[in-house]
Coordinates of N, CA, C and O in Angstrom, one line a residue:
M1006 N 40.5 -1.6 8.4 CA 41.8 -1.5 7.8 C 42.8 -1.4 8.9 O 43.9 -1.9 8.7
L1007 N 42.5 -0.6 9.9 CA 43.5 -0.4 11.0 C 43.8 -1.7 11.7 O 44.9 -2.0 12.0
V1008 N 42.7 -2.5 11.9 CA 42.9 -3.8 12.5 C 43.8 -4.7 11.7 O 44.7 -5.4 12.2
S1009 N 43.6 -4.8 10.4 CA 44.4 -5.7 9.5 C 45.8 -5.2 9.5 O 46.8 -5.9 9.5
W1010 N 46.0 -3.8 9.5 CA 47.4 -3.3 9.6 C 48.1 -3.7 10.9 O 49.3 -4.1 10.9
L1011 N 47.4 -3.6 12.0 CA 48.0 -3.9 13.3 C 48.3 -5.4 13.4 O 49.4 -5.8 13.8
I1012 N 47.4 -6.3 12.8 CA 47.7 -7.7 12.8 C 49.0 -8.0 11.9 O 49.9 -8.7 12.3
A1013 N 49.0 -7.4 10.8 CA 50.1 -7.6 9.9 C 51.4 -7.1 10.5 O 52.5 -7.7 10.3
R1014 N 51.4 -6.0 11.2 CA 52.6 -5.5 11.8 C 53.1 -6.4 12.9 O 54.3 -6.7 13.0
H1015 N 52.2 -6.9 13.7 CA 52.6 -7.9 14.7 C 53.1 -9.2 14.1 O 54.0 -9.8 14.7
L1016 N 52.4 -9.6 13.0 CA 52.9 -10.8 12.4 C 54.3 -10.6 11.8 O 55.1 -11.5 11.8
G1017 N 54.6 -9.4 11.4 CA 55.9 -9.1 10.9 C 57.0 -9.2 11.9 O 58.1 -9.4 11.6
L1018 N 56.6 -9.0 13.2 CA 57.5 -9.1 14.3 C 57.8 -10.6 14.5 O 58.9 -11.0 15.0
V1019 N 56.9 -11.5 14.1 CA 57.1 -12.9 14.3 C 58.0 -13.4 13.2 O 59.1 -13.9 13.4
S1020 N 57.6 -13.3 11.9 CA 58.4 -13.7 10.8 C 57.7 -13.2 9.5 O 56.5 -12.9 9.5
V1021 N 58.5 -13.2 8.4 CA 57.9 -12.9 7.1 C 57.0 -14.0 6.6 O 55.9 -13.7 6.0
D1022 N 57.3 -15.2 7.0 CA 56.4 -16.3 6.6 C 55.1 -16.2 7.3 O 54.0 -16.5 6.6
A1023 N 55.0 -15.8 8.5 CA 53.7 -15.6 9.2 C 52.9 -14.5 8.5 O 51.7 -14.6 8.3
M1024 N 53.6 -13.4 8.0 CA 52.9 -12.4 7.3 C 52.3 -12.9 6.0 O 51.2 -12.6 5.6
E1025 N 53.1 -13.7 5.3 CA 52.6 -14.3 4.0 C 51.5 -15.3 4.2 O 50.6 -15.3 3.4
Q1026 N 51.5 -16.0 5.3 CA 50.4 -17.0 5.5 C 49.1 -16.2 5.8 O 48.0 -16.7 5.4
W1027 N 49.1 -15.1 6.5 CA 47.9 -14.3 6.8 C 47.5 -13.3 5.8 O 46.5 -12.7 5.9
R1028 N 48.4 -13.1 4.8 CA 48.1 -12.0 3.8 C 46.8 -12.1 3.1 O 46.0 -11.2 3.0
G1029 N 46.5 -13.3 2.6 CA 45.2 -13.5 1.9 C 44.0 -13.2 2.8 O 43.0 -12.6 2.3
L1030 N 44.0 -13.6 4.0 CA 42.9 -13.4 4.9 C 42.8 -11.9 5.3 O 41.6 -11.4 5.4
L1031 N 43.9 -11.2 5.4 CA 43.8 -9.8 5.8 C 43.4 -8.9 4.6 O 42.8 -7.9 4.8
L1032 N 43.7 -9.4 3.4 CA 43.4 -8.6 2.2 C 42.0 -8.9 1.7 O 41.4 -8.2 0.9
M1033 N 41.4 -10.0 2.1 CA 40.2 -10.5 1.5 C 39.0 -9.5 1.7 O 38.3 -9.3 0.7
P1034 N 38.8 -8.8 2.8 CA 37.7 -7.8 2.8 C 37.8 -6.7 1.8 O 36.8 -6.2 1.3
W1035 N 39.1 -6.3 1.5 CA 39.3 -5.2 0.6 C 39.2 -5.6 -0.9 O 39.2 -4.8 -1.8
Q1036 N 39.2 -6.9 -1.2 CA 39.2 -7.4 -2.5 C 37.8 -7.8 -3.0 O 37.6 -8.3 -4.1
T1037 N 36.8 -7.6 -2.1 CA 35.4 -7.8 -2.5 C 34.8 -6.6 -3.1 O 35.4 -5.5 -3.0
C1038 N 33.7 -6.7 -3.8 CA 33.1 -5.6 -4.4 C 32.7 -4.5 -3.4 O 32.9 -3.3 -3.6
F1039 N 32.2 -5.0 -2.2 CA 31.8 -4.1 -1.1 C 33.0 -3.3 -0.6 O 33.0 -2.1 -0.4
G1040 N 34.1 -4.0 -0.4 CA 35.4 -3.4 0.1 C 35.9 -2.4 -0.9 O 36.3 -1.3 -0.5
Q1041 N 35.9 -2.7 -2.2 CA 36.4 -1.8 -3.2 C 35.5 -0.6 -3.3 O 35.9 0.6 -3.4
A1042 N 34.2 -0.8 -3.1 CA 33.2 0.3 -3.2 C 33.4 1.2 -1.9 O 33.3 2.5 -2.0
L1043 N 33.7 0.6 -0.8 CA 34.0 1.4 0.4 C 35.2 2.2 0.3 O 35.3 3.4 0.7
L1044 N 36.3 1.7 -0.3 CA 37.5 2.4 -0.6 C 37.3 3.6 -1.5 O 37.8 4.7 -1.4
L1045 N 36.5 3.3 -2.6 CA 36.2 4.4 -3.6 C 35.3 5.5 -2.9 O 35.6 6.7 -3.1
A1046 N 34.4 5.1 -2.1 CA 33.6 6.1 -1.4 C 34.4 6.9 -0.4 O 34.2 8.1 -0.3
A1047 N 35.4 6.3 0.2 CA 36.3 7.0 1.1 C 37.1 8.0 0.3 O 37.3 9.1 0.8
A1048 N 37.6 7.6 -0.9 CA 38.3 8.6 -1.7 C 37.5 9.8 -2.1 O 37.9 10.9 -2.1
I1049 N 36.2 9.5 -2.5 CA 35.3 10.6 -2.9 C 35.0 11.5 -1.7 O 35.0 12.7 -1.9
V1050 N 34.7 10.9 -0.6 CA 34.4 11.7 0.6 C 35.6 12.6 1.0 O 35.5 13.7 1.4
H1051 N 36.8 12.0 0.9 CA 38.0 12.7 1.3 C 38.2 13.9 0.4 O 38.6 15.0 0.8
A1052 N 38.0 13.7 -0.9 CA 38.2 14.8 -1.9 C 37.1 15.9 -1.6 O 37.4 17.1 -1.6
G1053 N 35.9 15.4 -1.4 CA 34.8 16.4 -1.1 C 35.1 17.2 0.2 O 34.8 18.4 0.2
L1054 N 35.5 16.6 1.2 CA 35.8 17.3 2.4 C 37.0 18.3 2.2 O 37.0 19.4 2.8
G1055 N 38.0 17.9 1.5 CA 39.1 18.8 1.2 C 38.6 20.0 0.4 O 39.0 21.2 0.7
L1056 N 37.8 19.8 -0.6 CA 37.3 20.9 -1.4 C 36.3 21.8 -0.6 O 36.3 23.0 -0.7
A1057 N 35.5 21.2 0.3 CA 34.6 22.0 1.2 C 35.5 22.8 2.2 O 35.1 23.9 2.4
S1058 N 36.6 22.2 2.7 CA 37.4 23.0 3.5 C 38.0 24.2 2.8 O 38.1 25.3 3.4
L1059 N 38.4 24.0 1.6 CA 39.0 25.1 0.8 C 37.9 26.1 0.5 O 38.2 27.3 0.6
A1060 N 36.7 25.7 0.2 CA 35.7 26.6 -0.2 C 35.2 27.4 1.0 O 34.7 28.6 0.9
S1061 N 35.3 26.9 2.2 CA 34.8 27.6 3.4 C 35.8 28.7 3.9 O 35.4 29.4 4.8
R1062 N 37.0 28.7 3.3 CA 37.9 29.8 3.7 C 37.5 31.1 3.2 O 37.0 31.2 2.1
H1063 N 37.8 32.1 3.9 CA 37.4 33.5 3.5 C 38.5 34.1 2.6 O 38.2 35.0 1.8
S1064 N 39.7 33.6 2.7 CA 40.8 34.1 1.9 C 41.8 32.9 1.7 O 41.8 31.9 2.4
L1065 N 42.6 33.1 0.6 CA 43.6 32.0 0.4 C 45.0 32.3 1.0 O 45.9 31.6 0.7
T1066 N 45.0 33.2 2.0 CA 46.2 33.4 2.7 C 46.4 32.3 3.7 O 45.6 32.3 4.7
M1067 N 47.3 31.4 3.5 CA 47.5 30.3 4.4 C 49.0 30.1 4.7 O 49.8 30.6 3.9
S1068 N 49.3 29.5 5.8 CA 50.6 29.2 6.1 C 51.2 28.1 5.2 O 50.4 27.4 4.5
R1069 N 52.5 27.9 5.2 CA 53.1 26.9 4.3 C 52.6 25.5 4.7 O 52.3 24.7 3.8
T1070 N 52.4 25.2 6.0 CA 51.9 23.9 6.4 C 50.5 23.7 5.9 O 50.1 22.5 5.6
D1071 N 49.7 24.7 6.0 CA 48.3 24.6 5.5 C 48.3 24.3 4.0 O 47.4 23.5 3.5
W1072 N 49.1 24.9 3.2 CA 49.2 24.6 1.8 C 49.6 23.2 1.5 O 49.1 22.5 0.7
V1073 N 50.6 22.7 2.3 CA 51.1 21.3 2.1 C 50.0 20.4 2.5 O 49.8 19.4 1.8
Q1074 N 49.3 20.6 3.6 CA 48.2 19.7 4.0 C 47.1 19.7 3.0 O 46.6 18.7 2.6
L1075 N 46.8 20.9 2.4 CA 45.7 20.9 1.4 C 46.2 20.2 0.1 O 45.4 19.4 -0.4
L1076 N 47.4 20.4 -0.3 CA 47.8 19.8 -1.6 C 47.9 18.2 -1.4 O 47.5 17.5 -2.3
L1077 N 48.4 17.8 -0.3 CA 48.5 16.4 -0.1 C 47.1 15.8 0.1 O 46.9 14.6 -0.4
G1078 N 46.2 16.5 0.8 CA 44.9 16.0 0.9 C 44.2 15.9 -0.4 O 43.4 14.9 -0.7
L1079 N 44.4 16.8 -1.3 CA 43.8 16.8 -2.6 C 44.4 15.8 -3.6 O 43.8 15.3 -4.5
A1080 N 45.7 15.5 -3.3 CA 46.4 14.5 -4.1 C 46.1 13.0 -3.7 O 46.3 12.1 -4.6
T1081 N 45.6 12.8 -2.5 CA 45.4 11.5 -2.1 C 44.3 10.7 -2.9 O 44.5 9.6 -3.3
P1082 N 43.1 11.3 -3.1 CA 42.1 10.5 -3.9 C 42.5 10.1 -5.3 O 42.3 8.9 -5.6
P1083 N 43.1 10.9 -6.1 CA 43.5 10.4 -7.4 C 44.6 9.3 -7.3 O 44.6 8.4 -8.1
L1084 N 45.5 9.5 -6.4 CA 46.5 8.4 -6.2 C 45.9 7.1 -5.7 O 46.3 6.0 -6.1
L1085 N 44.9 7.2 -4.8 CA 44.2 6.1 -4.3 C 43.4 5.4 -5.4 O 43.5 4.1 -5.6
V1086 N 42.7 6.1 -6.2 CA 41.9 5.6 -7.3 C 42.9 4.9 -8.3 O 42.6 3.8 -8.8
N1087 N 44.0 5.6 -8.6 CA 45.0 5.0 -9.5 C 45.5 3.7 -9.0 O 45.7 2.7 -9.7
H1088 N 45.7 3.6 -7.7 CA 46.2 2.4 -7.1 C 45.2 1.3 -7.2 O 45.5 0.1 -7.5
V1089 N 44.0 1.6 -6.9 CA 42.9 0.5 -6.9 C 42.7 0.0 -8.3 O 42.6 -1.2 -8.5
V1090 N 42.6 0.9 -9.3 CA 42.4 0.5 -10.7 C 43.6 -0.3 -11.1 O 43.5 -1.4 -11.8
G1091 N 44.8 0.1 -10.8 CA 46.0 -0.7 -11.2 C 46.0 -2.1 -10.6 O 46.4 -3.0 -11.2
L1092 N 45.6 -2.2 -9.3 CA 45.6 -3.5 -8.7 C 44.5 -4.4 -9.4 O 44.7 -5.6 -9.6
Q1093 N 43.4 -3.8 -9.7 CA 42.3 -4.6 -10.4 C 42.8 -5.1 -11.7 O 42.6 -6.2 -12.1
V1094 N 43.4 -4.2 -12.5 CA 43.9 -4.6 -13.8 C 45.0 -5.7 -13.7 O 45.0 -6.7 -14.4
T1095 N 45.9 -5.5 -12.7 CA 46.9 -6.5 -12.5 C 46.3 -7.9 -12.1 O 46.7 -8.9 -12.6
T1096 N 45.4 -7.8 -11.2 CA 44.7 -9.0 -10.8 C 44.0 -9.7 -11.9 O 44.1 -11.0 -12.1
D1097 N 43.3 -9.0 -12.8 CA 42.6 -9.5 -13.9 C 43.6 -10.1 -14.9 O 43.4 -11.2 -15.5
L1098 N 44.8 -9.4 -15.2 CA 45.8 -10.0 -16.1 C 46.4 -11.2 -15.6 O 46.6 -12.2 -16.3
V1099 N 46.8 -11.3 -14.3 CA 47.4 -12.5 -13.7 C 46.4 -13.6 -13.8 O 46.8 -14.8 -14.1
A1100 N 45.1 -13.4 -13.5 CA 44.1 -14.4 -13.5 C 44.0 -15.0 -15.0 O 43.8 -16.2 -15.2
R1101 N 44.0 -14.1 -15.9 CA 43.8 -14.5 -17.3 C 45.0 -15.3 -17.8 O 44.8 -16.3 -18.4
F1102 N 46.2 -14.8 -17.5 CA 47.4 -15.6 -17.9 C 47.5 -16.9 -17.2 O 48.0 -17.9 -17.8
S1103 N 47.2 -16.9 -15.9 CA 47.3 -18.2 -15.2 C 46.3 -19.2 -15.7 O 46.5 -20.4 -15.7
A1104 N 45.1 -18.7 -16.1 CA 44.1 -19.6 -16.7 C 44.5 -20.1 -18.1 O 44.3 -21.3 -18.4
D1105 N 45.2 -19.3 -18.9 CA 45.6 -19.7 -20.2 C 46.9 -20.6 -20.2 O 47.0 -21.6 -20.9
N1106 N 47.8 -20.3 -19.3 CA 49.1 -21.0 -19.3 C 49.3 -22.0 -18.2 O 50.2 -22.8 -18.2
G1107 N 48.4 -22.0 -17.2 CA 48.6 -22.9 -16.1 C 49.7 -22.4 -15.2 O 50.3 -23.2 -14.4
T1108 N 50.1 -21.1 -15.2 CA 51.1 -20.6 -14.4 C 50.6 -19.4 -13.5 O 49.5 -19.0 -13.8
S1109 N 51.4 -19.0 -12.6 CA 50.9 -17.8 -11.8 C 51.4 -16.5 -12.3 O 51.0 -15.5 -11.8
S1110 N 52.2 -16.5 -13.3 CA 52.7 -15.2 -13.8 C 52.8 -15.3 -15.3 O 53.2 -16.3 -15.9
P1111 N 52.4 -14.2 -16.0 CA 52.5 -14.2 -17.5 C 53.9 -14.3 -18.0 O 54.2 -14.9 -19.0
F1112 N 54.9 -13.9 -17.2 CA 56.3 -13.9 -17.6 C 56.8 -15.4 -17.6 O 57.6 -15.8 -18.4
I1113 N 56.5 -16.1 -16.5 CA 56.9 -17.5 -16.4 C 56.3 -18.3 -17.5 O 57.0 -19.1 -18.1
G1114 N 55.1 -18.1 -17.9 CA 54.5 -18.8 -19.0 C 55.2 -18.5 -20.3 O 55.4 -19.4 -21.1
D1115 N 55.6 -17.3 -20.5 CA 56.3 -16.9 -21.8 C 57.7 -17.6 -21.8 O 58.1 -18.1 -22.8
M1116 N 58.3 -17.6 -20.6 CA 59.7 -18.2 -20.6 C 59.6 -19.7 -20.8 O 60.4 -20.3 -21.5
R1117 N 58.6 -20.4 -20.3 CA 58.5 -21.8 -20.5 C 58.2 -22.1 -21.9 O 58.7 -23.1 -22.5
R1118 N 57.3 -21.4 -22.6 CA 56.9 -21.6 -24.0 C 58.1 -21.4 -24.8 O 58.4 -22.1 -25.7
S1119 N 58.9 -20.3 -24.6 CA 60.0 -20.0 -25.4 C 61.2 -21.0 -25.2 O 61.9 -21.4 -26.2
S1120 N 61.3 -21.6 -24.0 CA 62.4 -22.5 -23.8 C 62.1 -23.9 -24.4 O 62.9 -24.6 -24.8
H1121 N 60.8 -24.2 -24.5 CA 60.4 -25.5 -25.1 C 60.3 -25.5 -26.6 O 60.6 -26.5 -27.3
S1122 N 60.0 -24.3 -27.2 CA 59.8 -24.3 -28.6 C 61.0 -23.8 -29.3 O 61.1 -23.7 -30.5
S1123 N 62.1 -23.4 -28.6 CA 63.2 -22.8 -29.2 C 64.2 -23.9 -29.7 O 64.4 -24.9 -29.1
S1124 N 64.7 -23.7 -30.9 CA 65.7 -24.6 -31.4 C 67.1 -24.1 -31.3 O 68.0 -24.6 -32.0
F1125 N 67.3 -23.0 -30.6 CA 68.6 -22.3 -30.5 C 69.5 -23.2 -29.6 O 69.1 -23.7 -28.5
S1126 N 70.7 -23.3 -30.0 CA 71.7 -24.1 -29.1 C 73.0 -23.3 -29.1 O 73.3 -22.5 -29.9
W1127 N 73.8 -23.6 -28.0 CA 75.1 -22.9 -27.8 C 76.2 -23.7 -28.5 O 77.1 -24.1 -27.8
S1128 N 76.2 -23.9 -29.7 CA 77.3 -24.7 -30.3 C 78.5 -23.9 -30.7 O 78.7 -22.8 -30.7

């Protein structure tokens, strides 16, 4: 993931078009079942290590920065899982609508259908 981020960053220095041309290739490993399983495993391990760190403390007296680090660390896995599930649902919906309508977006398909079948005029 670090390598793809570095490549994307350097492509961004070239142009936005260069980033768009390479986007599919850079995202491809993470859109496979193995890549998604790897991301989910990373989220679970991250949460487990955070809870283990909390359980290994002898007391809950911590500095403010320790509390912030702990809360952000524990918030990361649910946010990551929410992001992955949202992306999967969005990908499935776009694929379903583009297969049904022959368009790349469900909204474009709705607009085209409504503009062709509407008898409304500005008279």
